[in-house]
Amino acid sequence: MKEYLLPHYDERQTPVDMLVLHTTAFNGDKAVECLDKLKLSVHYILTIEGELIKLVDERNRAWHVGVGFWRGVEQDLNSHAIGIEICSPSLGQESFSNAQIEKLIHFCSKLVRKYKIVPQNVVGHSDVAPLRKPDPGMAFPWKRLANEGIGLWYQPKNALKMAENNIAKLLDIIGYDTRNEEATKASAYAFCRHFAPQYVIIDKDIHHLVDNVLPQRFDFMNEEKFLQTLKAVAYSYQNLSRSSSPCNM
Ligand SMILES: [Zn+2]
């Protein structure tokens, strides 16, 4: 594996128990340069061609999440996480190449096994920072990864088994930030980026997208189909939390 080690890291304060996936509009060395200039880092970059570049040793805390929240943890997600930037000129709004995703699946499978990362802790940057981040993007193949044991997907029919109907409570079951109304709305949209991309507005202007992560309107939150998908996903997460060993977050 190619290495291009960056000096932007420090010591982990907790063991690794989380995988955070990102996209960057740059490719290869350009993506590395961009992070370096911003004094940020990530453990690996996966180029459009499917090549992995190592930037920070996994033992160290890379700087890629920023202010975030997931499953009640609101501090220092970087200490918990392995971070991977996936190069995508559309910032994950257009489909990824098969070679790239196959490489990603192969690599993430190893990480998930090595650190025993529970499926609920395989997340996108937008899941943990919904007010600020749009990546890895609505075209990211979460379902395909979940089929390979990386992260979690859902069965639509399980919506019927979920008694809860409150959107904030359902988002909370999954792990999203619902500490106030603004965060809840942003989390609902981040949920769409991950599980219901039909409600996500494509923005061809990447600079605009990066500065305008949220839509003007949140009408999708009134859609019955949105609620049913949310209920089905929450059911998956709730059941897994009950059946699997406690996560150390
Ligand atoms: Zn990111």
Short mmCIF file of C-alpha atoms and ligand atoms in Angstrom, two decimals:
data_model
loop_
_atom_site.label_atom_id
_atom_site.label_comp_id
_atom_site.label_asym_id
_atom_site.label_seq_id
_atom_site.Cartn_x
_atom_site.Cartn_y
_atom_site.Cartn_z
CA MET A 1 0.00 0.00 0.00
CA LYS A 2 1.21 3.48 -0.87
CA GLU A 3 2.01 5.68 2.13
CA TYR A 4 1.93 9.42 2.37
CA LEU A 5 2.12 9.95 6.12
CA LEU A 6 0.69 13.21 7.45
CA PRO A 7 1.77 14.82 10.73
CA HIS A 8 -1.79 15.77 11.70
CA TYR A 9 -2.69 13.25 14.39
CA ASP A 10 -2.39 12.63 18.11
CA GLU A 11 -2.99 9.92 20.67
CA ARG A 12 -6.25 7.97 20.85
CA GLN A 13 -8.17 8.34 24.12
CA THR A 14 -10.38 5.27 23.57
CA PRO A 15 -10.10 1.99 21.66
CA VAL A 16 -11.31 1.85 18.04
CA ASP A 17 -14.98 0.90 17.83
CA MET A 18 -16.25 2.95 14.91
CA LEU A 19 -15.75 3.27 11.16
CA VAL A 20 -16.47 6.70 9.61
CA LEU A 21 -16.70 6.89 5.83
CA HIS A 22 -16.21 10.12 3.90
CA THR A 23 -15.99 11.29 0.32
CA THR A 24 -13.68 13.90 -1.11
CA ALA A 25 -14.13 15.60 -4.48
CA PHE A 26 -10.37 15.35 -5.14
CA ASN A 27 -8.51 12.25 -6.24
CA GLY A 28 -5.26 10.67 -5.04
CA ASP A 29 -2.35 13.00 -4.24
CA LYS A 30 -4.60 16.02 -4.68
CA ALA A 31 -6.89 14.73 -1.92
CA VAL A 32 -3.88 14.21 0.34
CA GLU A 33 -2.61 17.74 -0.39
CA CYS A 34 -6.00 19.20 0.39
CA LEU A 35 -6.15 17.52 3.81
CA ASP A 36 -2.56 18.49 4.54
CA LYS A 37 -3.23 22.13 3.71
CA LEU A 38 -6.19 22.19 6.10
CA LYS A 39 -4.12 20.39 8.78
CA LEU A 40 -6.63 17.54 8.74
CA SER A 41 -6.13 13.82 8.24
CA VAL A 42 -7.78 10.47 7.83
CA HIS A 43 -6.33 6.99 8.12
CA TYR A 44 -6.79 6.03 4.47
CA ILE A 45 -7.75 7.50 1.13
CA LEU A 46 -9.28 5.26 -1.51
CA THR A 47 -8.67 6.67 -4.99
CA ILE A 48 -11.12 6.54 -7.90
CA GLU A 49 -8.90 3.80 -9.39
CA GLY A 50 -9.33 1.71 -6.23
CA GLU A 51 -5.88 2.32 -4.78
CA LEU A 52 -5.47 2.74 -1.01
CA ILE A 53 -3.14 5.37 0.40
CA LYS A 54 -2.23 5.26 4.10
CA LEU A 55 -1.98 8.66 5.79
CA VAL A 56 -2.11 7.93 9.53
CA ASP A 57 -1.30 4.76 11.45
CA GLU A 58 -4.49 3.13 12.78
CA ARG A 59 -3.12 3.28 16.32
CA ASN A 60 -3.25 7.06 16.18
CA ARG A 61 -6.15 9.49 16.32
CA ALA A 62 -6.66 11.08 12.90
CA TRP A 63 -8.51 14.38 12.54
CA HIS A 64 -11.53 13.92 10.28
CA VAL A 65 -14.83 13.97 12.19
CA GLY A 66 -14.82 17.34 13.96
CA VAL A 67 -17.83 18.13 16.15
CA GLY A 68 -20.08 15.10 16.02
CA PHE A 69 -22.60 12.93 17.83
CA TRP A 70 -23.46 9.25 17.59
CA ARG A 71 -25.34 6.90 19.93
CA GLY A 72 -25.04 9.26 22.87
CA VAL A 73 -21.34 9.97 22.38
CA GLU A 74 -20.78 13.65 21.74
CA GLN A 75 -17.12 14.03 22.43
CA ASP A 76 -14.03 13.02 20.55
CA LEU A 77 -15.46 10.68 17.94
CA ASN A 78 -12.00 10.84 16.32
CA SER A 79 -10.63 8.76 19.19
CA HIS A 80 -13.23 6.07 18.47
CA ALA A 81 -12.89 6.03 14.71
CA ILE A 82 -10.97 4.74 11.77
CA GLY A 83 -11.58 7.24 8.97
CA ILE A 84 -11.54 6.56 5.24
CA GLU A 85 -11.90 9.19 2.51
CA ILE A 86 -13.30 7.81 -0.72
CA CYS A 87 -12.48 9.90 -3.78
CA SER A 88 -15.61 10.89 -5.69
CA PRO A 89 -15.81 13.99 -7.93
CA SER A 90 -19.57 14.30 -7.29
CA LEU A 91 -19.07 13.90 -3.54
CA GLY A 92 -20.97 10.66 -3.67
CA GLN A 93 -23.98 11.96 -5.54
CA GLU A 94 -23.20 9.80 -8.58
CA SER A 95 -22.53 6.09 -8.44
CA PHE A 96 -19.09 4.79 -7.56
CA SER A 97 -17.06 2.44 -9.76
CA ASN A 98 -17.32 -1.25 -9.06
CA ALA A 99 -13.55 -1.57 -8.64
CA GLN A 100 -13.55 1.13 -5.98
CA ILE A 101 -16.43 -0.38 -4.00
CA GLU A 102 -15.04 -3.90 -4.20
CA LYS A 103 -11.75 -2.66 -2.80
CA LEU A 104 -13.59 -0.74 -0.07
CA ILE A 105 -15.65 -3.77 0.93
CA HIS A 106 -12.59 -5.99 1.08
CA PHE A 107 -10.69 -3.48 3.22
CA CYS A 108 -13.58 -2.55 5.54
CA SER A 109 -14.39 -6.23 6.16
CA LYS A 110 -10.90 -6.64 7.55
CA LEU A 111 -11.21 -3.54 9.75
CA VAL A 112 -14.63 -4.57 11.10
CA ARG A 113 -13.26 -8.00 12.04
CA LYS A 114 -9.99 -6.67 13.46
CA TYR A 115 -11.65 -4.15 15.79
CA LYS A 116 -14.99 -5.98 16.25
CA ILE A 117 -16.83 -2.88 15.08
CA VAL A 118 -20.57 -3.42 15.60
CA PRO A 119 -22.76 -2.72 12.53
CA GLN A 120 -24.43 0.26 14.27
CA ASN A 121 -21.04 1.97 14.39
CA VAL A 122 -20.35 1.91 10.67
CA VAL A 123 -21.43 5.41 9.71
CA GLY A 124 -21.05 8.21 7.22
CA HIS A 125 -19.70 11.61 8.12
CA SER A 126 -23.18 13.08 7.51
CA ASP A 127 -24.68 10.61 10.02
CA VAL A 128 -22.49 11.92 12.84
CA ALA A 129 -22.30 15.59 11.75
CA PRO A 130 -25.69 16.12 10.03
CA LEU A 131 -25.71 19.90 10.37
CA ARG A 132 -22.34 20.32 8.69
CA LYS A 133 -21.53 17.46 6.32
CA PRO A 134 -23.05 15.93 3.16
CA ASP A 135 -20.59 13.04 2.68
CA PRO A 136 -20.24 10.21 1.74
CA GLY A 137 -23.34 11.09 -0.34
CA MET A 138 -26.71 9.72 -1.33
CA ALA A 139 -25.28 7.34 -3.96
CA PHE A 140 -23.01 5.61 -1.49
CA PRO A 141 -23.87 1.87 -1.64
CA TRP A 142 -24.69 1.29 2.04
CA LYS A 143 -26.98 -1.65 1.25
CA ARG A 144 -24.24 -3.44 -0.65
CA LEU A 145 -21.79 -2.92 2.22
CA ALA A 146 -24.37 -4.13 4.75
CA ASN A 147 -24.87 -7.30 2.68
CA GLU A 148 -21.16 -7.95 3.21
CA GLY A 149 -21.43 -7.46 6.99
CA ILE A 150 -20.30 -3.81 7.01
CA GLY A 151 -23.01 -1.70 8.64
CA LEU A 152 -26.71 -2.37 8.78
CA TRP A 153 -29.62 -2.33 6.35
CA TYR A 154 -33.32 -3.02 6.90
CA GLN A 155 -36.34 -5.05 5.84
CA PRO A 156 -39.23 -2.77 4.77
CA LYS A 157 -41.80 -5.15 6.28
CA ASN A 158 -40.32 -4.63 9.75
CA ALA A 159 -41.88 -1.15 9.87
CA LEU A 160 -45.03 -2.95 11.02
CA LYS A 161 -43.23 -4.35 14.04
CA MET A 162 -42.07 -0.93 15.28
CA ALA A 163 -44.62 0.58 17.64
CA GLU A 164 -42.89 3.98 17.92
CA ASN A 165 -44.12 6.68 15.50
CA ASN A 166 -42.26 9.72 16.74
CA ILE A 167 -39.58 10.78 14.23
CA ALA A 168 -37.14 12.12 16.85
CA LYS A 169 -37.45 8.98 18.98
CA LEU A 170 -36.93 6.74 15.95
CA LEU A 171 -33.84 8.69 14.87
CA ASP A 172 -32.54 8.44 18.43
CA ILE A 173 -32.92 4.65 18.41
CA ILE A 174 -30.61 4.52 15.37
CA GLY A 175 -28.04 6.80 17.00
CA TYR A 176 -28.66 10.22 15.44
CA ASP A 177 -28.42 13.55 17.24
CA THR A 178 -31.92 14.62 18.32
CA ARG A 179 -30.96 16.92 21.18
CA ASN A 180 -32.89 19.85 19.69
CA GLU A 181 -35.24 20.55 16.80
CA GLU A 182 -32.53 21.83 14.46
CA ALA A 183 -30.37 18.74 15.02
CA THR A 184 -33.40 16.46 14.63
CA LYS A 185 -34.32 17.94 11.23
CA ALA A 186 -30.71 17.72 10.04
CA SER A 187 -30.54 14.14 11.29
CA ALA A 188 -33.73 13.28 9.40
CA TYR A 189 -32.07 14.52 6.21
CA ALA A 190 -28.83 12.65 7.01
CA PHE A 191 -31.01 9.55 7.46
CA CYS A 192 -32.32 10.12 3.91
CA ARG A 193 -28.76 10.39 2.55
CA HIS A 194 -28.09 6.96 4.08
CA PHE A 195 -31.39 5.06 3.76
CA ALA A 196 -33.87 7.01 1.60
CA PRO A 197 -31.93 8.81 -1.16
CA GLN A 198 -35.12 9.57 -3.12
CA TYR A 199 -35.67 12.52 -0.74
CA VAL A 200 -32.20 14.01 -1.26
CA ILE A 201 -31.77 16.93 -3.63
CA ILE A 202 -28.82 16.54 -6.02
CA ASP A 203 -26.54 19.59 -6.09
CA LYS A 204 -24.16 19.64 -9.07
CA ASP A 205 -22.26 22.57 -7.60
CA ILE A 206 -19.96 20.87 -5.10
CA HIS A 207 -18.84 24.13 -3.47
CA HIS A 208 -22.45 25.10 -2.96
CA LEU A 209 -23.27 21.67 -1.56
CA VAL A 210 -20.45 21.82 0.96
CA ASP A 211 -21.73 25.16 2.25
CA ASN A 212 -25.43 24.23 2.03
CA VAL A 213 -25.79 20.77 3.47
CA LEU A 214 -29.47 21.05 4.37
CA PRO A 215 -32.48 21.54 2.08
CA GLN A 216 -34.71 24.64 2.13
CA ARG A 217 -37.73 22.55 3.05
CA PHE A 218 -38.25 19.41 5.10
CA ASP A 219 -41.54 18.31 3.55
CA PHE A 220 -40.18 14.78 3.23
CA MET A 221 -40.66 14.43 6.99
CA ASN A 222 -44.44 14.40 6.41
CA GLU A 223 -44.26 11.57 3.85
CA GLU A 224 -45.71 8.26 4.98
CA LYS A 225 -43.01 6.38 3.05
CA PHE A 226 -40.30 8.29 4.93
CA LEU A 227 -41.84 7.32 8.27
CA GLN A 228 -42.21 3.69 7.25
CA THR A 229 -38.56 3.50 6.15
CA LEU A 230 -37.45 5.17 9.37
CA LYS A 231 -39.48 2.71 11.43
CA ALA A 232 -38.04 -0.28 9.55
CA VAL A 233 -34.47 0.97 9.98
CA ALA A 234 -34.99 1.78 13.68
CA TYR A 235 -36.33 -1.74 14.14
CA SER A 236 -33.08 -3.20 12.72
CA TYR A 237 -30.90 -1.04 14.95
CA GLN A 238 -32.98 -1.63 18.07
CA ASN A 239 -33.01 -5.38 17.59
CA LEU A 240 -29.33 -5.60 16.90
CA SER A 241 -28.55 -3.58 20.03
CA ARG A 242 -30.54 -6.09 22.07
CA SER A 243 -29.09 -9.18 20.51
CA SER A 244 -25.42 -8.22 20.26
CA SER A 245 -22.95 -7.73 23.07
CA PRO A 246 -22.85 -4.23 24.53
CA CYS A 247 -20.81 -1.84 22.52
CA ASN A 248 -17.97 -0.19 24.35
CA MET A 249 -18.85 3.37 23.32
ZN ZN B 1 -16.15 13.95 5.66
#
